[in-house]
Coordinates of C-alpha atoms and ligand atoms in Angstrom, one line a residue:
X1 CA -27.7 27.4 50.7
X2 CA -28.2 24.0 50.3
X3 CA -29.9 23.0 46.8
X4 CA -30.8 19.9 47.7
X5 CA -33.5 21.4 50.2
X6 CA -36.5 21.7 48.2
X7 CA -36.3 17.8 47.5
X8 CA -39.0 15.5 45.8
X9 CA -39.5 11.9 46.2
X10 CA -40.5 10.0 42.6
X11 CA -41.9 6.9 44.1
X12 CA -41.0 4.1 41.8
X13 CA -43.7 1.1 41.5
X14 CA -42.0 -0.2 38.6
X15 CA -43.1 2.0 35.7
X16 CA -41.4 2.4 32.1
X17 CA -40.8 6.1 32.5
X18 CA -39.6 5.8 36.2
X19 CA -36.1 7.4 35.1
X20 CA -38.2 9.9 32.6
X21 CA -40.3 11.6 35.1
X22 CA -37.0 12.2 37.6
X23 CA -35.2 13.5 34.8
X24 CA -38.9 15.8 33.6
X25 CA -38.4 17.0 37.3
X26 CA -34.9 17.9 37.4
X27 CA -35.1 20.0 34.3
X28 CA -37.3 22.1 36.1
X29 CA -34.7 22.6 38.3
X30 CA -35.9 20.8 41.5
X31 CA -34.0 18.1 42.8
X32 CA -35.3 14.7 43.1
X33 CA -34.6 11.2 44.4
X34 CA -36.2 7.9 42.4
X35 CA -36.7 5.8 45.3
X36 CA -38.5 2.2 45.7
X37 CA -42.6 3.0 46.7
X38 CA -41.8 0.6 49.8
X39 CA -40.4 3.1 51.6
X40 CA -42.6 4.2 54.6
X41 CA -44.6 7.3 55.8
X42 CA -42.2 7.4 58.5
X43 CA -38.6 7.4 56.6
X44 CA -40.5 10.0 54.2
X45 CA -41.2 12.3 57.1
X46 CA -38.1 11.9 58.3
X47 CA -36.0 12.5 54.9
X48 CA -38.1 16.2 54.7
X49 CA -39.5 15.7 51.4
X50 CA -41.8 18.2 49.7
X51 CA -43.8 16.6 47.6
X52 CA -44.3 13.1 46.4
X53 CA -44.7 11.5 42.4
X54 CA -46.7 7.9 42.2
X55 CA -45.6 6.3 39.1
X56 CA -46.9 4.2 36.4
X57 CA -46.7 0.7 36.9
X58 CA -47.4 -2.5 34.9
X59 CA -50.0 -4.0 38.0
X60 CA -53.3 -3.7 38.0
X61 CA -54.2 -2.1 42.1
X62 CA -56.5 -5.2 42.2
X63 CA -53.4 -7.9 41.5
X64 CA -52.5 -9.8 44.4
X65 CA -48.9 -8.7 44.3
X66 CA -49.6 -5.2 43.5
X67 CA -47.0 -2.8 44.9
X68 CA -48.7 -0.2 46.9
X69 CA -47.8 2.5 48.9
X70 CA -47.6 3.2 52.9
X71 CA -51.2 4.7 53.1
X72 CA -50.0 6.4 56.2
X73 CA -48.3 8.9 53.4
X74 CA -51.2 11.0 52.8
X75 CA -51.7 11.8 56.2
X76 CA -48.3 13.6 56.3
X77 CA -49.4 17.1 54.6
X78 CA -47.2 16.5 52.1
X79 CA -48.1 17.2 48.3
X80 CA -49.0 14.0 46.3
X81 CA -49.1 13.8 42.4
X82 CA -50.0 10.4 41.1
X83 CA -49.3 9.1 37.1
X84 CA -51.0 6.3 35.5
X85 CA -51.0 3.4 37.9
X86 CA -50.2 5.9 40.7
X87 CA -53.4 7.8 40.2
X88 CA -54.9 4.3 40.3
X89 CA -53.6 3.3 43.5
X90 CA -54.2 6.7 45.0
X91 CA -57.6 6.3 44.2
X92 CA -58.5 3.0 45.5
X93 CA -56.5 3.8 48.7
X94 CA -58.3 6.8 49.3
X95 CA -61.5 4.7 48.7
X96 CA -62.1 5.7 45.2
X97 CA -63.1 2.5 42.8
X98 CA -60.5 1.4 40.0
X99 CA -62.2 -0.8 37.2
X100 CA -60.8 -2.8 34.4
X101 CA -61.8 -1.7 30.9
X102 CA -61.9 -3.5 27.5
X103 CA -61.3 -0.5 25.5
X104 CA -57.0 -0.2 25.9
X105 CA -56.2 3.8 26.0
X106 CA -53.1 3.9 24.3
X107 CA -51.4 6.5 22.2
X108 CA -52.1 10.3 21.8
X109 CA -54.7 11.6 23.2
X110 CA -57.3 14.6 23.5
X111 CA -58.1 15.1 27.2
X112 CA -60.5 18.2 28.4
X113 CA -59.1 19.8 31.6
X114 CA -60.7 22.6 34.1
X115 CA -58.3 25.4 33.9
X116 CA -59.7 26.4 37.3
X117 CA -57.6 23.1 38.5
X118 CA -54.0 24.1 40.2
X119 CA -52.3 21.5 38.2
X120 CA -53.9 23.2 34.8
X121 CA -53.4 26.7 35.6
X122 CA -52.6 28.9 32.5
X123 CA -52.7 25.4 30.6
X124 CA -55.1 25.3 27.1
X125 CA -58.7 24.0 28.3
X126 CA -58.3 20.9 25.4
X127 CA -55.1 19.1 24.3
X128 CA -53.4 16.0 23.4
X129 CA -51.7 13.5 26.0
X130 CA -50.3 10.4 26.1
X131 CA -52.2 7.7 27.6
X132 CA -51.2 3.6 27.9
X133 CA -53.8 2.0 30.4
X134 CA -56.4 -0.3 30.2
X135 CA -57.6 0.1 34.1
X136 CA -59.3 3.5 35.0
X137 CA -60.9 5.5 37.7
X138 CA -64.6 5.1 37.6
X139 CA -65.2 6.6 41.1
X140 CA -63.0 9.5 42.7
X141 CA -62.6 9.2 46.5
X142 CA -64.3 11.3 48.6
X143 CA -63.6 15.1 48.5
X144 CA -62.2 14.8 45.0
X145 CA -63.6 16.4 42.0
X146 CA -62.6 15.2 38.4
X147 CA -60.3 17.8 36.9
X148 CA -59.8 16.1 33.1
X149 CA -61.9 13.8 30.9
X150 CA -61.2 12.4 28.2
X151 CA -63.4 10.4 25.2
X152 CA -62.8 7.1 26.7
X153 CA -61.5 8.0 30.5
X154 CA -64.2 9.6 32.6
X155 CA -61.3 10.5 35.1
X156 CA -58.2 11.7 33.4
X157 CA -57.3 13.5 36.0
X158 CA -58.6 14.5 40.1
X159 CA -58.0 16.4 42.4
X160 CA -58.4 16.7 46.3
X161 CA -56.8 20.9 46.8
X162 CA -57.5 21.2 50.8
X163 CA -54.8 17.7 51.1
X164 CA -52.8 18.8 48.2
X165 CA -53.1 15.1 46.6
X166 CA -53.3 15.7 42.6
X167 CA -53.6 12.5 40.1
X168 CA -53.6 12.2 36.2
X169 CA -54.2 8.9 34.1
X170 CA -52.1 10.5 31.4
X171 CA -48.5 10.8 31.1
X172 CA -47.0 13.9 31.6
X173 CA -43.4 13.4 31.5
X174 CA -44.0 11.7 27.9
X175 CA -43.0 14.2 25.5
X176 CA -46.4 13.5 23.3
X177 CA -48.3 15.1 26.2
X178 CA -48.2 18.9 24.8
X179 CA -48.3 20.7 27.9
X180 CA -46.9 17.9 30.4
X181 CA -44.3 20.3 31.5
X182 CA -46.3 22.5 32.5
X183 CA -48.6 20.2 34.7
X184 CA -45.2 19.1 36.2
X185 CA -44.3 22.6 37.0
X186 CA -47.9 23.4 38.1
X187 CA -47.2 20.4 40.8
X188 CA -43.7 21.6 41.9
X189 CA -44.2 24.9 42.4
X190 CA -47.6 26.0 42.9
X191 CA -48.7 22.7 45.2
X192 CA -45.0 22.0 46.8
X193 CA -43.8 25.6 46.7
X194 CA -40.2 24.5 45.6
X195 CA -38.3 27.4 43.9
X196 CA -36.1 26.0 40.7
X197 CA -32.7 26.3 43.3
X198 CA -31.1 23.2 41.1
X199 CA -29.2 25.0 38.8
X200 CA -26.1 23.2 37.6
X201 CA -23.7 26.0 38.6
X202 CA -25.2 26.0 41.4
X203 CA -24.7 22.0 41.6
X204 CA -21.0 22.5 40.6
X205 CA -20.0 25.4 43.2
X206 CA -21.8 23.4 46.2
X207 CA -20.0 20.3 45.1
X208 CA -16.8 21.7 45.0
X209 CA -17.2 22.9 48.4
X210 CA -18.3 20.2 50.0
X211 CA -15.8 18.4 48.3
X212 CA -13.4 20.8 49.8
X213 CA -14.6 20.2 53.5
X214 CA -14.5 16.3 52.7
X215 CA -11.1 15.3 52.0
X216 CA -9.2 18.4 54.0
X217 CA -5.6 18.4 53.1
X218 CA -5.3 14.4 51.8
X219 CA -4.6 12.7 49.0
X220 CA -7.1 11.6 46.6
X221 CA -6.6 9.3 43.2
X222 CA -8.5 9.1 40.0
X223 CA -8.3 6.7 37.0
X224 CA -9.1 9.1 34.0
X225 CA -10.0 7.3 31.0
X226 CA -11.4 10.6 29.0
X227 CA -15.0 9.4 29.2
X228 CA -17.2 12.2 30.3
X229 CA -18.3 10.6 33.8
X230 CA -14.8 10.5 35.1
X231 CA -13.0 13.7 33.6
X232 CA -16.3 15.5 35.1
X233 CA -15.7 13.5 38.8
X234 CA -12.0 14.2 38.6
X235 CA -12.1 18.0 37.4
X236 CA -14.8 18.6 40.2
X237 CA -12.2 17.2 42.8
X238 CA -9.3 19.1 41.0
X239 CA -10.8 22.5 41.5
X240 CA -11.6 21.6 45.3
X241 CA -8.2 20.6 46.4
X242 CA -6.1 21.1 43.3
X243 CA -2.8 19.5 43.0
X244 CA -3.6 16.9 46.0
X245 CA -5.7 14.9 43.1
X246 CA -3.6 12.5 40.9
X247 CA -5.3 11.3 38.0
X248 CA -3.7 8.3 36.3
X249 CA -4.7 7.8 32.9
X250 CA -3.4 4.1 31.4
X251 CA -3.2 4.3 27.9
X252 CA -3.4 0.4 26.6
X253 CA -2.9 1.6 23.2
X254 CA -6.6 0.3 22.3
X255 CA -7.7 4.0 22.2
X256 CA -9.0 5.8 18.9
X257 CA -6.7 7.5 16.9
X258 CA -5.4 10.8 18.7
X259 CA -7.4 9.7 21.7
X260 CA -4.3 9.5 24.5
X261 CA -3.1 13.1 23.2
X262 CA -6.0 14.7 23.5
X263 CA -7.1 13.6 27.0
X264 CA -3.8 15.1 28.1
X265 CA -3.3 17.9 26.2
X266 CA -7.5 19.4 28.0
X267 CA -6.5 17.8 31.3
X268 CA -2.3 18.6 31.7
X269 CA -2.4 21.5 29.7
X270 CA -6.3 23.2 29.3
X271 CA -6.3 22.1 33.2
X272 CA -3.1 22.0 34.6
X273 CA -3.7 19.0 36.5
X274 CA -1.6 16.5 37.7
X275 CA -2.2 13.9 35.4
X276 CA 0.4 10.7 35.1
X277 CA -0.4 8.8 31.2
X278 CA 1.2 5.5 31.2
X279 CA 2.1 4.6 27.9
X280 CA 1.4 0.7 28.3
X281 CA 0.6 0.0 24.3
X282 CA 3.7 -2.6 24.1
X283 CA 2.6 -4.7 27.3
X284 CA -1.0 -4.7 26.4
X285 CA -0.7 -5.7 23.0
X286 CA 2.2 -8.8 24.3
X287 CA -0.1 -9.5 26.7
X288 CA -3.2 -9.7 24.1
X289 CA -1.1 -11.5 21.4
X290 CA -2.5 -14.9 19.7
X291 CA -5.5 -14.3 21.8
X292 CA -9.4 -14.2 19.8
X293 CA -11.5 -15.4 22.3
X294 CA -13.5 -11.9 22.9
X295 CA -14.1 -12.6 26.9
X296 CA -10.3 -14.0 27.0
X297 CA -9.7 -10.3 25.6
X298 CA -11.6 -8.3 28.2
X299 CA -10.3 -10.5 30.9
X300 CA -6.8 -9.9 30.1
X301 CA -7.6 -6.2 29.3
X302 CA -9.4 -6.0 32.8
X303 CA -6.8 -7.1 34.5
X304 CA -3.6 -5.6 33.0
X305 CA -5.3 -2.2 33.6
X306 CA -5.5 -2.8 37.6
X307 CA -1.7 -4.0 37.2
X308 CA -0.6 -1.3 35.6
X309 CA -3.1 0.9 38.4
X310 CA -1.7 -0.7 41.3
X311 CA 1.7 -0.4 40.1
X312 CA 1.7 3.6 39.0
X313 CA -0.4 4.3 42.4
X314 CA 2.2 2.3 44.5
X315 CA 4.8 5.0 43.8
X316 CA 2.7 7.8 45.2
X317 CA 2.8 6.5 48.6
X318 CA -0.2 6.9 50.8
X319 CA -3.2 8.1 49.2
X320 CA -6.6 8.5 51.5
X321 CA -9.5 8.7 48.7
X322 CA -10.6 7.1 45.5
X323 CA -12.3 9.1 43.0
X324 CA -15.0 7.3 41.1
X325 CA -17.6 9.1 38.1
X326 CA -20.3 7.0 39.5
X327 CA -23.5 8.3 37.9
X328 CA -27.3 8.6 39.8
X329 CA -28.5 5.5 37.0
X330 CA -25.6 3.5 37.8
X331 CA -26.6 3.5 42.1
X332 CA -30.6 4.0 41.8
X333 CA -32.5 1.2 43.4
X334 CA -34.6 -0.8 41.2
X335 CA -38.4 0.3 41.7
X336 CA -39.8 -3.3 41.9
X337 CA -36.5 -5.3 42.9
X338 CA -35.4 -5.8 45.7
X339 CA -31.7 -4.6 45.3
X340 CA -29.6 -1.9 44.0
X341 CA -29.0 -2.0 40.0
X342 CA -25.1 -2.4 39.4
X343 CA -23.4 -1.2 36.5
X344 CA -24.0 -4.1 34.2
X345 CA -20.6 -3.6 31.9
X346 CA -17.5 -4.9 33.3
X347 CA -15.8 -1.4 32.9
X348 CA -12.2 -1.4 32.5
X349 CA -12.3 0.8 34.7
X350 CA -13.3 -0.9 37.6
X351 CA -11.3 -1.4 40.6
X352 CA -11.0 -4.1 43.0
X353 CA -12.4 -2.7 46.4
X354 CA -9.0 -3.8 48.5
X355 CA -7.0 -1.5 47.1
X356 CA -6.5 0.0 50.4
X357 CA -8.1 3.3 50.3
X358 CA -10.1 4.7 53.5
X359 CA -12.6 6.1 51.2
X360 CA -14.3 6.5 47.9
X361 CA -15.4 10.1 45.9
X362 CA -18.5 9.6 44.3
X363 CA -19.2 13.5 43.1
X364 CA -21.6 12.5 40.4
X365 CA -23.8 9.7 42.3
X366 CA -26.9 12.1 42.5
X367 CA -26.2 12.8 38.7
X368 CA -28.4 11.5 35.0
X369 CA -26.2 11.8 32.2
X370 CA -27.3 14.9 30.3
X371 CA -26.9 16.6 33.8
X372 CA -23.0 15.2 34.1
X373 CA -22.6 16.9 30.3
X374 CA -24.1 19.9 31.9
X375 CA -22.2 19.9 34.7
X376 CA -18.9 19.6 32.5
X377 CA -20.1 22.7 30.2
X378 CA -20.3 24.4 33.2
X379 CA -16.6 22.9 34.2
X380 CA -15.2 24.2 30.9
X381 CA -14.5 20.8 29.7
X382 CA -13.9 20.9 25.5
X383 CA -17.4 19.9 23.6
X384 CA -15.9 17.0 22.2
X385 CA -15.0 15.2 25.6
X386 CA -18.3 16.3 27.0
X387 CA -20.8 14.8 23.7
X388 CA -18.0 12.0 23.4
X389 CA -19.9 8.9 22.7
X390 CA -19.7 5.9 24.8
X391 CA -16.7 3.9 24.4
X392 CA -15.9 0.3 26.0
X393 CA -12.9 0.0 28.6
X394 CA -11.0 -2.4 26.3
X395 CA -11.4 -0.2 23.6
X396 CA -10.7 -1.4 19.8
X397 CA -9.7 -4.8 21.1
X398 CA -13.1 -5.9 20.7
X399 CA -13.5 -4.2 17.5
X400 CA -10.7 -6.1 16.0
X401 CA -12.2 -9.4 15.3
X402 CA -10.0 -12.0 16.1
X403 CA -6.6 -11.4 17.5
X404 CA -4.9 -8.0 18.0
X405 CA -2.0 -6.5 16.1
X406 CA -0.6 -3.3 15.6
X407 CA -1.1 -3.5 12.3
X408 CA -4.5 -4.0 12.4
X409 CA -5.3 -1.7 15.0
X410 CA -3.3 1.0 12.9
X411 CA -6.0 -0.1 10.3
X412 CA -8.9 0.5 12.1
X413 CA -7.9 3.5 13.8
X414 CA -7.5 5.4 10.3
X415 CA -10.9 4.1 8.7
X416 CA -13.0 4.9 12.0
X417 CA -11.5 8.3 12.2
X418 CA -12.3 8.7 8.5
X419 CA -16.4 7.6 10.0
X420 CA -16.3 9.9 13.0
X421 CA -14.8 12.8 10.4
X422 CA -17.8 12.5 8.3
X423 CA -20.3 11.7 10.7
X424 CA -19.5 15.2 12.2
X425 CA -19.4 17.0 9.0
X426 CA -22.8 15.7 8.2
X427 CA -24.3 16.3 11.7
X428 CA -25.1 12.8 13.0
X429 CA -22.8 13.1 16.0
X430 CA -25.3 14.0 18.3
X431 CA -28.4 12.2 17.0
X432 CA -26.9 8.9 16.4
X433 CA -25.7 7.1 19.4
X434 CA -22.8 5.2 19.0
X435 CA -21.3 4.7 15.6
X436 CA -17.8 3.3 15.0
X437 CA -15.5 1.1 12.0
X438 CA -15.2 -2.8 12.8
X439 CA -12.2 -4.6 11.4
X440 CA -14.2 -7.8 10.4
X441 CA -11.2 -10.2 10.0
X442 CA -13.0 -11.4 6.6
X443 CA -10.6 -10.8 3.6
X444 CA -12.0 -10.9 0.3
X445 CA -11.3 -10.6 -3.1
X446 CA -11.4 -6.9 -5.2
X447 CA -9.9 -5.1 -7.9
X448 CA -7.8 -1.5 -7.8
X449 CA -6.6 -0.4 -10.9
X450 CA -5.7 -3.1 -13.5
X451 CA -5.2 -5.5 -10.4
X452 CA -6.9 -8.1 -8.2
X453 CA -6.4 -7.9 -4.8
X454 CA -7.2 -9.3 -1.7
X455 CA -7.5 -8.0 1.4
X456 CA -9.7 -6.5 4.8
X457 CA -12.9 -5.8 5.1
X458 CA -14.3 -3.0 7.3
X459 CA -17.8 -3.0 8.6
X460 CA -19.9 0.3 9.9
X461 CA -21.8 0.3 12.8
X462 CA -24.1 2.9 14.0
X463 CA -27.0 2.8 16.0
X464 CA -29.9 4.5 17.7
X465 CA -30.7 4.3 21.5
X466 CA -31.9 5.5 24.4
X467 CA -30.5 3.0 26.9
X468 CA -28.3 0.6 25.4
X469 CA -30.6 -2.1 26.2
X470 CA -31.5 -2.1 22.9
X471 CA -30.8 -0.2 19.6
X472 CA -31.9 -0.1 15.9
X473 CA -29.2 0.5 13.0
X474 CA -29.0 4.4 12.0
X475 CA -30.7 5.0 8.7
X476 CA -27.4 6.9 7.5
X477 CA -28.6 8.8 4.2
X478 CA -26.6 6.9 1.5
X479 CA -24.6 9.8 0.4
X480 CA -23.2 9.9 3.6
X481 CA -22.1 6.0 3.5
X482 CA -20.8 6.2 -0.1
X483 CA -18.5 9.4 1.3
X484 CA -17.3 7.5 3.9
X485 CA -16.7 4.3 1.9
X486 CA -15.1 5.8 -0.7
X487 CA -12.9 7.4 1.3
X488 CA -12.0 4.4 3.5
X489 CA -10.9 2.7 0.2
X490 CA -8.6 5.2 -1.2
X491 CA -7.2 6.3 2.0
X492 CA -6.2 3.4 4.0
X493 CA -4.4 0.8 3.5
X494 CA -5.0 -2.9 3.1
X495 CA -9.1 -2.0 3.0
X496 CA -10.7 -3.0 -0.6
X497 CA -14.3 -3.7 0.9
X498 CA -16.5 -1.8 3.3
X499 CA -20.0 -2.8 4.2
X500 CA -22.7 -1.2 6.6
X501 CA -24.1 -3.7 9.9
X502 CA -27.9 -3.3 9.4
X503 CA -28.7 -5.4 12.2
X504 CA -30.4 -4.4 15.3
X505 CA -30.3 -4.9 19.0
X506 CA -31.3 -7.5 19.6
X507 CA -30.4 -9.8 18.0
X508 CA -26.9 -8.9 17.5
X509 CA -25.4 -6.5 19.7
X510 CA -23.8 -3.0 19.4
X511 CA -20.4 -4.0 19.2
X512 CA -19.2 -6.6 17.1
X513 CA -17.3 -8.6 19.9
Ligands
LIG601 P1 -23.4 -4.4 23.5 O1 -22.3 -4.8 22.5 O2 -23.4 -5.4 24.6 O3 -23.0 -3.0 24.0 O4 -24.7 -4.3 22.8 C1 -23.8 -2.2 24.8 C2 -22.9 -1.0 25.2 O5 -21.9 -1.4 26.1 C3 -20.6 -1.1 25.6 N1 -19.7 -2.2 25.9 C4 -18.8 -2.2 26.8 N2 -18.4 -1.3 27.7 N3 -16.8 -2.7 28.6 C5 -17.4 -1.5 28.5 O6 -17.0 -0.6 29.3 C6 -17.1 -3.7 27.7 O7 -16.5 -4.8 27.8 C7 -18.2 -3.5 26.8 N4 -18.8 -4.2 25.9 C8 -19.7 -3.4 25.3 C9 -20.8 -0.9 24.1 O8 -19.9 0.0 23.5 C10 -22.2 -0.3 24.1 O9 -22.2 1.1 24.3

């Protein structure tokens, strides 16, 4: 069985919850592909689509440069669900009229529907949705009857049943709609008759079999850092062809504390895998010495890794494939632009494409995030790797401000294991984002006991986000802080100040260097 069958194409024209509504549709376990909307009626036909999801966009259908669609698409008998701007456009394609408004809908709002409507069935006959337009539908097209109203929107939502072509104003992949998932499911099933087949064991068995069939009896090479993207790539390949994978995991001593031991303790011994660590502490840390310039830092970082990459792979001899934990957000075309989006961090570890492989594993590349955790759960893989928060390729070089010692890394590594420790305890692992200690290079003057002293302060950073992009400090309950600062102070070394970053993205950003 192929689970990739019953596939549905979310047509991007450039909307704000683009990502959102492919994620909405994966969690109800159809497959779907966020592609730009200037792909044609023809490459749709031809790609066997079942049904189609418009967008929102930030156009108006009138502006000159509005993105529209291949109007040849409706013709094609395939299902058609339109959001926001993509209700818009269907309706002024179809021959509908699309006016400007004064009044902005924005916000929560309470929307009638006509329960007879396939994409309300079994939903309540009034309820709240999220709206954010200022343009709306004052005429349906032909054949279309109005399905929702609203106080302000005289077509929330229409409908044409005999071509399957369904459009709402409203979001409902927007959490704030109540019953959006249910529209969404209304769509999938009832109007595109797809039948929930993406199931993440099913994702992982498939995978490993084709995996299987893919690389035969070669060799295949992985650079494991212990983030969740590549153990996840590399454990799917492990169970496909086993002991023909060789994972090399450099350990450039910038880790957290424990870090290096547990990524090989899950993956040597949990796994039995062939895993090679390279203990390269010494030669990263001569290499980094003297050196505070934080781009000098990555550079160096950056390139010692492929050294020490190029050096460990060398001794296996030939090696056919490249395994890489590529994820779906990392390769998905941009809905407006007109290229791919590339991974905008200069990960560690990335490798230079001459490295003389005849090909590269990509297992995760149809993959969002919360499915690679899924898929990992599914794998086995230990909770903590799996809900490990993001950490940068170089590591705690950029977290030491300044240049890098031992002694200060030693530093830091006890007083943000002492964070993480209580940040656990308390519960804010999962809710807050990315949270980690900062050795600020600023010494300043305390006093402990009867004495003055002076010495390093260490900073706390922890921050909400959904992308990165941007980010808001964590409003950490003050108990918690005092806990953690207390205990920085009487349990490591050297520390007599700690202070809490409450600076948001932007303007600063989330780590320190
Ligand atoms: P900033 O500090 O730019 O960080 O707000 C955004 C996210 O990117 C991570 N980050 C990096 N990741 N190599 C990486 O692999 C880097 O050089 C790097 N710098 C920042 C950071 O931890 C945060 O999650």
């Amino acid at each position: 069985m192929d689970i990739k069958n019953e596939k549905i194409l979310v047509m991007d024209f450039g909307g704000q919850y683009s990502q959102l509504i492919a994620r909405r549709v994966r969690e109800c376990n159809v497959y779907c592909e966020l592609k730009s909307y200037k792909m044609t009626a023809e490459e749709i036909k031809q790609q066997g689509y079942r049904g189609i999801i418009f967008t929102g966009g930030p156009n108006s259908t009138y502006d000159e440069n509005a993105p529209k669609c291949d109007p040849k698409l409706f013709e094609l008998g395939i299902p058609v669900l339109g959001i926001c701007y993509g209700a818009q456009l269907m309706a002024q394609t179809l021959g509908g009229k699309v006016q400007s408004s004064d009044i902005k809908e924005y916000g929560k709002t309470n929307v009638e529907f006509n329960t007879s409507s396939l994409l309300f069935h079994a939903a309540k006959s009034e309820n709240v949705c999220w709206m954010s337009h200022t343009d709306y539908i004052a005429e349906v097209p032909y054949d279309f009857k109005i399905t929702a109203i609203s106080a302000d929107c005289p077509v929330a939502a229409m409908e044409n049943l005999k071509k399957n072509l369904y459009a709402v104003q409203f979001h409902p992949e927007v959490q704030h709609t109540n019953e959006g998932m249910l529209y969404l499911k209304n769509f999938l099933y009832n109007a595109c008759g797809c039948t929930a087949e993406w199931q993440m064991s099913s994702f992982v068995k498939d995978t490993i079999q084709q995996l299987k069939e893919k690389i035969g009896d070669k060799k295949v090479l992985c650079a494991l850092s212990g983030g969740v993207d590549s153990s996840v790539a590399a454990l799917l390949v492990h169970k496909a062809v086993g002991r023909q994978l060789t994972c090399i995991f450099v350990d450039h001593g910038l880790l957290r504390k424990d870090e290096g031991d547990q990524v090989e303790s899950v993956f040597k011994q949990q796994f039995d895998m062939n895993l090679i660590r390279v203990n390269a502490k010494d030669r990263f840390l001569s290499k980094l010495a003297g050196v505070s310039d934080p781009e000098r830092k990555r550079k160096i970082i950056g390139e010692e890794f492929i050294r020490v990459f190029e050096e460990e792979s060398h001794k296996l001899g030939k090696v056919e494939y490249l395994c890489q934990g590529t994820i779906y957000p990392d390769v998905v075309e941009s809905g407006v632009g007109e290229s791919a989006v590339i991974k905008s961090h200069h990960n560690v570890g990335g490798l230079p494409e001459d490295v003389g492989f005849e090909g590269i594993i990509e297992p995760l590349r149809d993959l969002f995030k919360d499915e690679v955790r899924r898929a990992g759960l599914e794998l086995g893989i230990p909770e903590f790797l799996v809900w490990r928060q993001p950490f940068p390729g170089p590591g705690l070089a950029i977290r030491v401000m300044g240049d890098v010692t031992e002694e200060k890394l030693d530093i830091l590594k006890e007083a943000d294991a002492i964070m993480r420790e209580e940040f656990a305890n308390n519960g804010l692992d999962r809710s807050v984002n990315q949270y980690f200690a900062v050795l600020t290079g600023i010494k300043s003057v305390g006093v402990m006991g009867d004495g003055r002293t002076y010495d390093n302060t260490i900073a706390l950073r922890a921050v909400t986000t959904s992308d990165f992009m941007t980010a808001d400090w964590a409003r950490v309950p003050y108990d918690i802080l005092e806990k953690i600062s207390n205990r920085i102070i009487n349990e490591v070394n050297n520390v007599n100040r700690v202070v809490y970053d409450i600076t948001s993205k932007p303007p600063a950003t989330i780590e320190w260097e």
